[in-house]
Short mmCIF file of C-alpha atoms in Angstrom, two decimals:
data_model
loop_
_atom_site.label_atom_id
_atom_site.label_comp_id
_atom_site.label_asym_id
_atom_site.label_seq_id
_atom_site.Cartn_x
_atom_site.Cartn_y
_atom_site.Cartn_z
CA MET A 1 0.00 0.00 0.00
CA LEU A 2 1.26 3.37 -0.90
CA VAL A 3 1.22 5.75 2.08
CA ARG A 4 2.04 9.43 2.05
CA LEU A 5 1.94 12.71 3.96
CA VAL A 6 -0.99 11.35 7.01
CA VAL A 7 -16.63 15.69 28.77
CA ALA A 8 -21.57 20.22 40.92
CA LEU A 9 -23.28 21.66 42.96
CA LEU A 10 -23.76 19.55 46.09
CA ALA A 11 -27.58 19.42 46.25
CA SER A 12 -29.38 19.74 49.59
CA LEU A 13 -31.45 16.79 50.71
CA THR A 14 -34.71 18.21 52.13
CA LEU A 15 -36.77 15.89 54.27
CA LEU A 16 -40.40 16.97 54.64
CA ALA A 17 -42.02 15.33 57.71
CA ALA A 18 -45.64 15.90 58.77
CA ALA A 19 -46.76 14.89 62.26
CA CYS A 20 -50.43 14.16 62.42
CA GLY A 21 -53.16 13.26 64.94
CA GLY A 22 -53.01 11.54 68.30
CA GLY A 23 -51.82 12.56 71.71
CA ASP A 24 -51.71 11.21 75.21
CA ASP A 25 -53.72 12.43 78.18
CA ASP A 26 -51.54 15.57 78.56
CA ASP A 27 -51.91 16.36 74.84
CA SER A 28 -48.10 16.50 74.39
CA PRO A 29 -47.01 15.76 70.84
CA THR A 30 -46.16 12.18 70.01
CA PRO A 31 -42.61 11.89 68.72
CA ILE A 32 -42.27 10.39 65.25
CA GLU A 33 -39.70 7.65 64.97
CA THR A 34 -37.76 7.78 61.69
CA GLU A 35 -34.84 5.82 60.32
CA THR A 36 -31.68 7.68 59.40
CA PRO A 37 -31.70 7.82 55.58
CA ALA A 38 -28.85 6.12 53.73
CA PRO A 39 -26.36 8.59 52.28
CA SER A 40 -27.29 9.58 48.75
CA PRO A 41 -24.65 10.11 46.09
CA THR A 42 -25.05 13.86 46.50
CA GLN A 43 -23.98 13.61 50.16
CA ARG A 44 -20.58 12.09 49.38
CA SER A 45 -17.68 14.46 49.00
CA VAL A 46 -15.01 13.85 46.39
CA SER A 47 -12.57 12.85 49.14
CA ASP A 48 -15.10 10.27 50.38
CA ILE A 49 -15.74 8.95 46.88
CA ALA A 50 -11.98 8.61 46.43
CA ARG A 51 -12.00 5.85 49.06
CA SER A 52 -13.93 3.72 46.58
CA VAL A 53 -11.03 3.90 44.11
CA VAL A 54 -8.15 1.46 44.41
CA GLU A 55 -4.83 0.87 42.73
CA ILE A 56 -4.51 -2.58 41.16
CA GLN A 57 -0.98 -3.93 40.95
CA ALA A 58 0.16 -6.88 38.86
CA LEU A 59 2.70 -8.51 41.18
CA PHE A 60 5.54 -10.90 40.52
CA ASP A 61 7.29 -12.20 43.62
CA GLY A 62 5.61 -9.37 45.53
CA ASP A 63 6.90 -6.61 43.28
CA PRO A 64 4.63 -4.52 40.98
CA ILE A 65 5.41 -4.84 37.28
CA TRP A 66 2.49 -2.72 36.05
CA HIS A 67 -0.52 -1.06 37.58
CA GLY A 68 -3.88 0.52 36.93
CA SER A 69 -6.92 1.64 38.86
CA GLY A 70 -10.27 0.11 39.83
CA THR A 71 -13.43 0.89 41.76
CA PHE A 72 -15.35 -0.97 44.48
CA ILE A 73 -18.87 -1.69 43.22
CA THR A 74 -19.99 -3.90 46.14
CA ASP A 75 -19.22 -3.69 49.86
CA ASP A 76 -17.78 -7.20 49.85
CA GLY A 77 -14.93 -6.23 47.55
CA LEU A 78 -16.04 -6.58 43.94
CA ILE A 79 -13.98 -4.23 41.76
CA LEU A 80 -14.67 -2.96 38.22
CA THR A 81 -11.63 -2.16 36.07
CA ASN A 82 -10.16 -2.45 32.57
CA ALA A 83 -9.32 -5.84 31.09
CA HIS A 84 -5.85 -4.65 30.07
CA VAL A 85 -5.08 -3.77 33.70
CA ILE A 86 -5.43 -7.42 34.76
CA ASP A 87 -4.76 -9.09 31.39
CA ALA A 88 -4.09 -12.73 32.29
CA ARG A 89 -3.09 -13.55 28.71
CA TYR A 90 0.33 -12.17 29.55
CA ASP A 91 2.19 -14.68 31.69
CA GLU A 92 4.02 -11.94 33.56
CA TYR A 93 2.48 -11.77 37.05
CA ASP A 94 1.53 -14.27 39.77
CA GLN A 95 -0.81 -12.16 41.94
CA LEU A 96 -3.15 -9.20 41.68
CA GLY A 97 -2.63 -6.78 44.53
CA VAL A 98 -5.20 -4.20 45.64
CA ALA A 99 -3.91 -1.01 47.23
CA ILE A 100 -6.43 0.95 49.30
CA THR A 101 -7.04 4.70 49.43
CA ASN A 102 -6.77 5.55 53.12
CA GLY A 103 -6.25 9.27 52.55
CA THR A 104 -6.17 11.48 49.49
CA ASP A 105 -2.80 12.89 50.62
CA GLU A 106 -1.25 9.46 51.10
CA PRO A 107 0.06 6.83 48.70
CA PRO A 108 -2.22 3.79 48.37
CA SER A 109 -1.57 0.98 50.83
CA LEU A 110 -1.15 -2.51 49.37
CA GLU A 111 -3.43 -4.56 51.63
CA TYR A 112 -5.33 -7.20 49.63
CA ILE A 113 -5.12 -9.90 47.00
CA ALA A 114 -7.82 -10.25 44.33
CA GLU A 115 -8.89 -12.85 41.78
CA ILE A 116 -10.34 -12.37 38.32
CA MET A 117 -14.08 -13.06 38.17
CA ALA A 118 -14.96 -12.01 34.62
CA VAL A 119 -13.22 -10.41 31.64
CA ASP A 120 -14.39 -8.96 28.34
CA TYR A 121 -11.40 -8.14 26.20
CA ALA A 122 -13.57 -6.69 23.44
CA LEU A 123 -14.97 -4.07 25.80
CA ASP A 124 -11.70 -3.84 27.76
CA LEU A 125 -13.65 -4.38 30.99
CA ALA A 126 -13.13 -6.78 33.89
CA VAL A 127 -14.46 -7.59 37.36
CA ILE A 128 -12.16 -8.83 40.12
CA GLN A 129 -12.89 -9.86 43.73
CA VAL A 130 -10.89 -9.18 46.90
CA THR A 131 -10.28 -12.65 48.34
CA ALA A 132 -7.58 -12.28 51.00
CA THR A 133 -5.36 -9.85 52.85
CA ILE A 134 -1.88 -9.34 51.46
CA ASP A 135 -0.50 -11.85 54.00
CA GLY A 136 -3.15 -14.45 53.14
CA GLY A 137 -5.60 -13.73 55.94
CA SER A 138 -9.39 -13.67 55.65
CA VAL A 139 -11.22 -10.52 54.62
CA THR A 140 -13.67 -9.12 57.19
CA GLU A 141 -13.87 -5.48 56.11
CA SER A 142 -16.81 -3.80 54.39
CA PHE A 143 -15.62 -1.73 51.43
CA PRO A 144 -16.96 1.71 50.35
CA ALA A 145 -18.79 0.82 47.13
CA ILE A 146 -19.78 3.37 44.52
CA GLU A 147 -23.32 3.59 43.14
CA LEU A 148 -23.71 2.89 39.42
CA ALA A 149 -25.61 5.37 37.26
CA ASP A 150 -27.49 4.80 34.01
CA SER A 151 -24.84 5.84 31.51
CA ASP A 152 -27.44 6.09 28.75
CA GLU A 153 -28.73 9.23 30.47
CA VAL A 154 -25.51 11.27 30.22
CA GLU A 155 -25.35 13.90 27.49
CA ILE A 156 -22.87 16.16 25.79
CA GLY A 157 -21.92 19.04 28.09
CA ASP A 158 -22.60 17.10 31.31
CA GLU A 159 -19.95 17.33 34.01
CA ILE A 160 -17.60 14.38 34.36
CA ARG A 161 -14.99 13.71 37.04
CA ILE A 162 -12.12 11.26 36.75
CA LEU A 163 -10.38 9.62 39.72
CA GLY A 164 -7.49 7.20 39.63
CA TYR A 165 -3.83 6.56 40.35
CA PRO A 166 -1.47 7.97 37.71
CA GLY A 167 1.80 6.38 38.88
CA ILE A 168 3.49 3.75 41.01
CA GLY A 169 5.23 4.50 44.28
CA GLY A 170 4.69 7.67 46.28
CA GLU A 171 1.87 8.80 44.03
CA THR A 172 -1.45 9.88 45.51
CA ILE A 173 -4.87 9.62 43.91
CA THR A 174 -5.67 12.28 41.32
CA PHE A 175 -8.88 14.08 40.44
CA THR A 176 -9.60 15.79 37.14
CA ASN A 177 -12.72 17.61 36.07
CA GLY A 178 -14.19 18.09 32.61
CA VAL A 179 -17.25 17.69 30.45
CA ILE A 180 -18.62 15.00 28.17
CA SER A 181 -17.61 16.07 24.71
CA GLY A 182 -19.24 13.34 22.62
CA PHE A 183 -19.76 9.67 21.92
CA THR A 184 -18.26 7.17 19.51
CA SER A 185 -20.27 4.55 17.63
CA GLU A 186 -18.98 1.13 16.68
CA ARG A 187 -20.55 -1.94 15.14
CA SER A 188 -21.49 -4.65 17.69
CA VAL A 189 -21.44 -2.13 20.55
CA GLY A 190 -23.76 0.60 19.26
CA ASN A 191 -24.12 4.37 19.51
CA ARG A 192 -22.35 4.64 22.87
CA ALA A 193 -19.32 2.48 22.47
CA TRP A 194 -17.31 5.23 24.20
CA ILE A 195 -18.00 8.40 26.14
CA LYS A 196 -15.51 11.03 25.04
CA THR A 197 -14.27 13.69 27.44
CA ASP A 198 -11.90 16.63 27.59
CA ALA A 199 -10.84 15.61 31.12
CA THR A 200 -7.21 14.49 31.33
CA ILE A 201 -6.75 10.76 31.92
CA ALA A 202 -3.19 9.81 32.85
CA GLY A 203 -1.85 6.33 32.21
CA GLY A 204 -2.44 4.76 35.63
CA ASN A 205 -5.97 6.19 35.79
CA SER A 206 -6.98 3.51 33.32
CA GLY A 207 -9.60 1.26 34.93
CA GLY A 208 -10.51 3.89 37.51
CA LEU A 209 -13.66 5.89 38.11
CA ALA A 210 -15.66 8.37 36.04
CA ILE A 211 -18.53 9.96 37.96
CA ASN A 212 -21.33 12.40 37.19
CA ALA A 213 -22.21 15.53 39.18
CA ARG A 214 -24.15 13.37 41.67
CA GLY A 215 -21.14 11.19 42.43
CA GLU A 216 -22.45 8.11 40.63
CA ALA A 217 -20.26 5.98 38.38
CA ILE A 218 -20.96 6.52 34.70
CA GLY A 219 -18.00 4.67 33.25
CA VAL A 220 -14.47 3.34 33.34
CA PRO A 221 -11.70 5.70 32.13
CA THR A 222 -9.63 3.85 29.56
CA VAL A 223 -6.19 4.87 28.35
CA VAL A 224 -4.48 3.19 25.44
CA GLY A 225 -1.07 1.74 26.18
CA SER A 226 -1.18 1.56 29.97
CA GLY A 227 -1.22 -1.74 31.78
CA ALA A 228 -0.48 -5.22 30.49
CA GLY A 229 2.37 -5.64 28.10
CA VAL A 230 3.58 -2.04 28.31
CA GLU A 231 7.10 -1.40 29.49
CA GLY A 232 6.95 -0.15 33.09
CA GLY A 233 3.16 0.03 33.03
CA PHE A 234 3.20 3.53 31.61
CA VAL A 235 2.00 5.28 28.49
CA ASP A 236 3.42 4.05 25.20
CA CYS A 237 4.28 5.90 22.04
CA ARG A 238 2.99 4.81 18.64
CA VAL A 239 3.63 5.81 15.06
CA LEU A 240 0.33 7.09 13.64
CA ALA A 241 1.48 9.34 10.83
CA ASP A 242 4.16 9.49 8.15
CA THR A 243 5.87 12.48 9.79
CA ASN A 244 8.97 12.39 7.59
CA ASN A 245 6.97 12.00 4.37
CA ASP A 246 8.98 9.06 3.06
CA GLY A 247 5.89 7.00 2.18
CA PHE A 248 6.23 4.58 5.10
CA LEU A 249 5.11 4.32 8.72
CA ASP A 250 8.16 3.10 10.60
CA ASP A 251 10.60 3.83 13.42
CA LEU A 252 11.92 6.83 11.51
CA ASP A 253 8.60 8.65 12.05
CA THR A 254 7.80 10.67 15.16
CA CYS A 255 5.64 8.64 17.51
CA VAL A 256 2.50 9.95 19.20
CA PRO A 257 2.25 9.36 23.00
CA VAL A 258 -1.00 7.44 23.07
CA GLY A 259 -2.48 7.35 26.56
CA GLY A 260 -3.26 10.71 28.10
CA PHE A 261 -3.70 11.71 24.45
CA ILE A 262 -6.81 9.98 23.19
CA ASN A 263 -9.10 9.64 26.19
CA GLY A 264 -12.28 7.60 26.42
CA VAL A 265 -14.66 6.27 29.06
CA ARG A 266 -16.35 2.91 28.63
CA PRO A 267 -20.00 3.47 29.66
CA VAL A 268 -20.86 1.57 32.83
CA ASN A 269 -23.99 0.11 31.21
CA LEU A 270 -21.72 -2.02 29.02
CA ALA A 271 -20.45 -3.73 32.19
CA GLN A 272 -23.89 -4.52 33.64
CA GLU A 273 -24.22 -7.96 32.03
CA MET A 274 -20.79 -8.95 33.32
CA ILE A 275 -21.50 -7.65 36.83
CA ALA A 276 -24.86 -9.44 36.93
CA ALA A 277 -23.26 -12.74 35.93
CA VAL A 278 -20.67 -12.45 38.71
CA LEU A 279 -23.28 -11.53 41.33
CA ASP A 280 -25.45 -14.47 40.25
CA GLY A 281 -22.52 -16.84 40.41
CA ASP A 282 -22.67 -17.54 36.67
CA ALA A 283 -19.79 -17.80 34.25
CA TYR A 284 -19.67 -14.68 32.08
CA VAL A 285 -19.52 -15.33 28.35
CA SER A 286 -18.73 -12.35 26.18
CA PRO A 287 -21.21 -11.81 23.34
CA TYR A 288 -18.35 -10.47 21.21
CA TYR A 289 -16.01 -13.42 20.75
CA GLU A 290 -15.55 -17.16 21.13
CA GLU A 291 -14.27 -18.59 24.42
CA ASP A 292 -10.94 -19.68 22.91
CA PHE A 293 -10.23 -16.00 22.30
CA VAL A 294 -8.72 -15.81 25.80
CA ASP A 295 -5.91 -18.11 24.69
CA ILE A 296 -4.69 -15.56 22.14
CA VAL A 297 -1.77 -13.40 23.19
CA PRO A 298 -1.96 -9.88 21.71
CA GLY A 299 0.73 -9.12 19.17
CA ASP A 300 1.09 -12.75 18.09
CA PHE A 301 -0.44 -12.27 14.65
CA ASP A 302 0.57 -12.57 11.03
CA THR A 303 -1.13 -9.89 8.94
CA SER A 304 -0.02 -11.19 5.56
CA ALA A 305 -3.49 -12.60 4.78
CA VAL A 306 -5.35 -9.43 5.84
CA LEU A 307 -7.24 -7.63 3.08
CA LEU A 308 -9.42 -4.55 3.56
CA TYR A 309 -11.37 -3.12 0.64
CA ASP A 310 -14.48 -1.18 -0.46
CA LEU A 311 -14.06 1.57 2.14
CA ILE A 312 -17.09 3.83 1.63
CA PHE A 313 -18.86 6.59 3.57
CA SER A 314 -22.39 7.35 4.74
CA ASP A 315 -24.02 9.67 7.26
CA ASP A 316 -25.78 6.82 9.13
CA TYR A 317 -26.13 3.06 9.39
CA THR A 318 -29.14 0.74 9.21
CA GLU A 319 -30.38 -1.83 11.73
CA ASP A 320 -28.58 -4.55 9.79
CA ASP A 321 -25.27 -2.65 9.90
CA GLN A 322 -25.32 -1.41 6.34
CA PRO A 323 -24.66 2.13 5.12
CA ASP A 324 -27.77 4.27 4.89
CA GLY A 325 -26.82 5.26 1.38
CA ILE A 326 -23.34 5.45 -0.18
CA LEU A 327 -22.13 9.04 -0.37
CA THR A 328 -19.31 10.67 -2.31
CA TYR A 329 -19.99 13.94 -0.48
CA ILE A 330 -21.83 14.75 2.78
CA PRO A 331 -23.82 18.00 3.16
CA THR A 332 -23.03 20.44 5.92
CA THR A 333 -23.18 19.64 9.70
CA PRO A 334 -24.16 15.94 9.67
CA LEU A 335 -24.74 14.26 13.04
CA ARG A 336 -22.30 11.52 12.07
CA VAL A 337 -19.86 10.43 9.42
CA CYS A 338 -19.52 6.66 9.13
CA GLY A 339 -16.95 4.55 7.33
CA PHE A 340 -17.82 1.05 6.11
CA TRP A 341 -15.41 -1.56 4.76
CA GLN A 342 -15.11 -5.21 3.80
CA PHE A 343 -12.40 -7.43 5.29
CA GLU A 344 -10.76 -10.81 4.87
CA GLY A 345 -8.02 -12.65 6.74
CA MET A 346 -8.65 -11.00 10.10
CA GLU A 347 -8.26 -12.86 13.42
CA ASP A 348 -10.09 -12.14 16.66
CA GLY A 349 -7.64 -10.62 19.10
CA MET A 350 -5.78 -8.51 16.58
CA THR A 351 -5.11 -4.91 17.54
CA TRP A 352 -6.70 -2.39 15.20
CA ASP A 353 -7.03 1.37 14.89
CA ALA A 354 -9.63 3.55 13.19
CA LEU A 355 -8.01 6.96 12.92
CA TRP A 356 -10.22 9.92 12.02
CA TYR A 357 -8.44 12.96 10.60
CA ILE A 358 -10.24 16.26 10.02
CA ASP A 359 -8.46 18.71 7.75
CA GLY A 360 -5.21 16.84 8.29
CA GLU A 361 -5.35 16.75 12.12
CA ILE A 362 -6.12 13.60 14.08
CA ASP A 363 -9.45 13.88 15.94
CA GLU A 364 -8.80 12.82 19.53
CA GLN A 365 -12.48 12.33 20.33
CA GLY A 366 -13.52 10.22 17.38
CA SER A 367 -10.62 7.82 16.82
CA PHE A 368 -10.37 4.21 17.98
CA ILE A 369 -6.84 3.38 19.11
CA ALA A 370 -5.55 -0.14 19.87
CA ASP A 371 -9.00 -1.72 19.99
CA THR A 372 -9.29 -5.52 20.11
CA TRP A 373 -10.70 -7.06 16.96
CA VAL A 374 -13.78 -9.27 17.51
CA GLY A 375 -15.34 -9.18 14.04
CA GLY A 376 -14.21 -12.60 12.87
CA GLU A 377 -12.23 -13.60 9.80
CA THR A 378 -14.33 -12.14 7.02
CA GLY A 379 -17.28 -9.77 6.63
CA SER A 380 -18.01 -6.05 6.93
CA TRP A 381 -17.44 -3.48 9.68
CA TRP A 382 -18.11 0.19 10.39
CA VAL A 383 -17.16 3.02 12.72
CA CYS A 384 -18.67 6.51 13.05
CA ILE A 385 -17.47 9.86 14.29
CA VAL A 386 -20.43 11.55 16.01
CA ASP A 387 -21.67 14.93 17.25
CA GLU A 388 -25.37 14.62 18.07
CA ASP A 389 -25.46 18.05 19.71
CA VAL A 390 -24.60 20.58 17.00
CA GLY A 391 -23.43 18.33 14.18
CA LEU A 392 -19.97 17.85 12.73
CA ALA A 393 -18.00 20.74 11.31
CA ASP A 394 -17.37 21.12 7.61
CA GLY A 395 -14.03 19.88 6.34
CA LEU A 396 -12.11 16.96 4.87
CA TYR A 397 -12.73 13.75 6.84
CA GLU A 398 -10.22 10.96 6.37
CA LEU A 399 -10.48 7.46 7.89
CA ILE A 400 -7.33 5.33 8.20
CA ILE A 401 -7.65 1.69 9.26
CA GLN A 402 -4.57 0.07 10.80
CA ILE A 403 -4.13 -3.60 11.75
CA GLU A 404 -1.38 -4.46 14.22
CA GLY A 405 0.01 -0.98 13.69
CA GLU A 406 0.17 -1.27 9.89
CA PRO A 407 -2.01 0.90 7.61
CA PHE A 408 -4.30 -1.27 5.45
CA ALA A 409 -6.99 1.11 4.18
CA SER A 410 -7.77 4.79 3.94
CA GLU A 411 -10.24 7.07 2.20
CA ALA A 412 -11.37 10.66 2.55
CA ILE A 413 -14.66 12.50 2.05
CA PHE A 414 -15.65 16.16 2.01
CA VAL A 415 -18.27 17.44 4.46
CA GLY A 416 -19.98 20.71 3.48
CA GLY A 417 -18.56 23.30 1.14
CA GLY A 418 -21.32 23.42 -1.47
CA ARG A 419 -19.77 20.78 -3.73
CA SER A 420 -21.22 19.09 -6.80
CA GLU A 421 -20.63 15.73 -8.44
CA ILE A 422 -18.26 15.81 -11.42
CA GLU A 423 -16.76 13.39 -13.93
CA LEU A 424 -13.02 13.26 -14.52
CA ASP A 425 -11.96 11.37 -17.64
CA ILE A 426 -8.46 9.88 -17.55
CA ASP A 427 -7.28 9.98 -21.16
CA SER A 428 -4.26 7.94 -22.19
CA GLN A 429 -2.20 9.51 -24.96
CA SER A 430 0.86 7.61 -23.81
CA SER A 431 2.61 4.64 -25.40
CA SER A 432 2.20 2.74 -22.12
CA GLU A 433 -0.95 1.23 -20.65
CA ILE A 434 -2.31 2.90 -17.53
CA CYS A 435 -2.88 0.35 -14.75
CA ALA A 436 -3.33 2.49 -11.63
CA VAL A 437 -4.71 5.92 -10.79
CA TRP A 438 -4.92 7.53 -7.38
CA ILE A 439 -6.87 10.76 -6.89
CA SER A 440 -6.76 12.10 -3.34
CA PRO A 441 -8.16 15.34 -1.86
CA VAL A 442 -5.52 17.88 -1.00
CA GLY A 443 -4.82 17.61 2.73
CA ALA A 444 -5.41 13.85 3.02
CA GLN A 445 -2.68 11.86 4.78
CA ASN A 446 -2.78 8.97 2.29
CA TRP A 447 -3.49 8.32 -1.36
CA GLY A 448 -6.35 5.98 -0.43
CA PHE A 449 -7.46 3.08 -2.60
CA GLU A 450 -6.45 2.88 -6.25
CA ASP A 451 -9.34 4.39 -8.22
CA LEU A 452 -9.46 2.35 -11.43
CA GLY A 453 -9.99 -0.92 -9.59
CA PRO A 454 -8.25 -4.29 -10.06
CA ASP A 455 -9.91 -5.19 -13.39
CA VAL A 456 -9.57 -1.87 -15.26
CA THR A 457 -6.67 -0.64 -17.35
CA ILE A 458 -6.53 2.18 -19.90
CA PRO A 459 -4.75 1.22 -23.13
CA PRO A 460 -3.05 3.91 -25.23
CA GLY A 461 -5.69 6.01 -27.01
CA ASP A 462 -8.50 5.10 -24.60
CA SER A 463 -10.00 6.93 -21.64
CA TRP A 464 -11.88 6.01 -18.46
CA PRO A 465 -14.39 8.10 -16.43
CA LEU A 466 -14.02 8.57 -12.68
CA ILE A 467 -16.75 10.15 -10.52
CA PHE A 468 -15.77 12.65 -7.83
CA VAL A 469 -17.04 15.86 -6.27
CA SER A 470 -15.64 19.28 -7.01
CA GLY A 471 -12.56 20.25 -5.08
CA GLN A 472 -8.77 20.31 -5.04
CA TYR A 473 -6.96 17.05 -5.62
CA ASP A 474 -3.58 15.38 -5.95
CA LEU A 475 -3.16 12.82 -8.73
CA LEU A 476 -0.82 9.88 -9.32
CA VAL A 477 -0.80 7.65 -12.41
CA GLU A 478 1.28 4.46 -12.86
CA ASP A 479 1.81 1.98 -15.65
CA CYS A 480 1.54 -1.79 -15.27
CA PHE A 481 5.12 -2.02 -14.02
CA GLY A 482 4.54 0.46 -11.19
CA ASP A 483 6.41 3.26 -12.90
CA VAL A 484 5.06 6.77 -12.41
CA MET A 485 3.50 8.20 -15.57
CA ALA A 486 2.06 11.38 -14.02
CA GLU A 487 2.13 13.01 -10.59
CA GLU A 488 0.49 16.37 -9.93
CA TYR A 489 -0.63 18.26 -6.86
CA ASP A 490 -3.21 20.94 -6.06
CA LEU A 491 -5.36 20.31 -9.13
CA ASP A 492 -8.46 22.51 -8.94
CA ILE A 493 -11.29 20.41 -10.43
CA GLN A 494 -14.65 22.17 -10.23
CA VAL A 495 -16.44 20.94 -13.38
CA ASP A 496 -16.41 17.87 -15.65
CA SER A 497 -12.85 17.60 -16.93
CA THR A 498 -10.35 15.48 -18.81
CA TYR A 499 -6.85 14.71 -17.60
CA THR A 500 -4.54 13.62 -20.38
CA VAL A 501 -1.54 11.41 -19.74
CA THR A 502 1.27 11.65 -22.25
CA ASP A 503 4.80 10.27 -22.54
#
């Protein structure tokens, strides 16, 4: 593949009591006996809520080799966290330690051992259970559990608070505040695959707690590249763009520190089925992959058989996961832009990225980074970038699909700008046959798919029509031996036109 340039007020609880009727012989009022109400989420301060957040340490011979955060969701020690924080597919730790928040100005205290109860690697969610004290004793404590909200009720602009542990050793719990800035849609998960936020999420916060203004849990903060398999348990750095413009994504390009860069919150509603299974004593079976998926170690994949093709765009998807119309251009301020593609040779467990670029800049809120593939070997898939509040801004939207860190597909589409459909005829007045043509909007990071298709060539003296929308484009033409016949940039194509290739 040819690659080039690339998220409150503390409300008062008012109790209205009315004493009525009755009296003894001296007519003195009869006292009303009431129970002390249980604390509501609005009565818990942030410092109190912080006691529900723990640091989870993957231990080997008693020493931490990576860490993340988690949250008590029951008073008997059930903890919700990220799957990558406790990833048992890596044979690198022998115990899961749980460090307790005794004070917001103190480092967490390693006091308990936990066991994995349920994992969903597709959702990157897990539930673990405190089973013993750090020295093997029985657990008698009652833990400060957080109340779970209905994450389907949160909306863009709502307040969101993030709590977690950003680092190992001497680090205290951190609190960041922000707003919900949007949602990301993905096939198999739905419209709220992720809650996007402008609140900063540091590496160790992954698996921790995201709360609403009432102090209820709305999701699990998730940071790419922190936890299992990452050197030192900290944020990693990945090559996402051809920064040196040599046509390849490799170690010579500047890496992007992923984690603390692209922040997302897994909605707590996605964990409800898992939590219910654990509470009922049932084995949790993920609806997203086969059971033998857990035997696959990430990064152990050969991508030579992977083929992605027919990447197209629409402004919505149907109930059967098809594009709601194939578009070459999307009118102004759509609620979503969706990319659909066909695939072959994929394997569940592969790491994949769906990178959304807008006018040449990566969109931190809409991209999927280092997701776990659960779509099977062959079929179709889609992702959407969404703004259901005011709609998406006009511009050039480019979607780049990477598998195991390698770019496999990319295409771009204009949103807004008053464009019209045009025909561009590629006319061959060369002595060589034209076998490949790439036409890419100016500002796109990649050439995209070859535009003639695998079964079309243009012999000398013939021409072939290509359908586009008006705009500025770059063009590359090659013969059947891969030699460049024409290469031009910043072509302004506003009406039906002919591009002639000569020797």
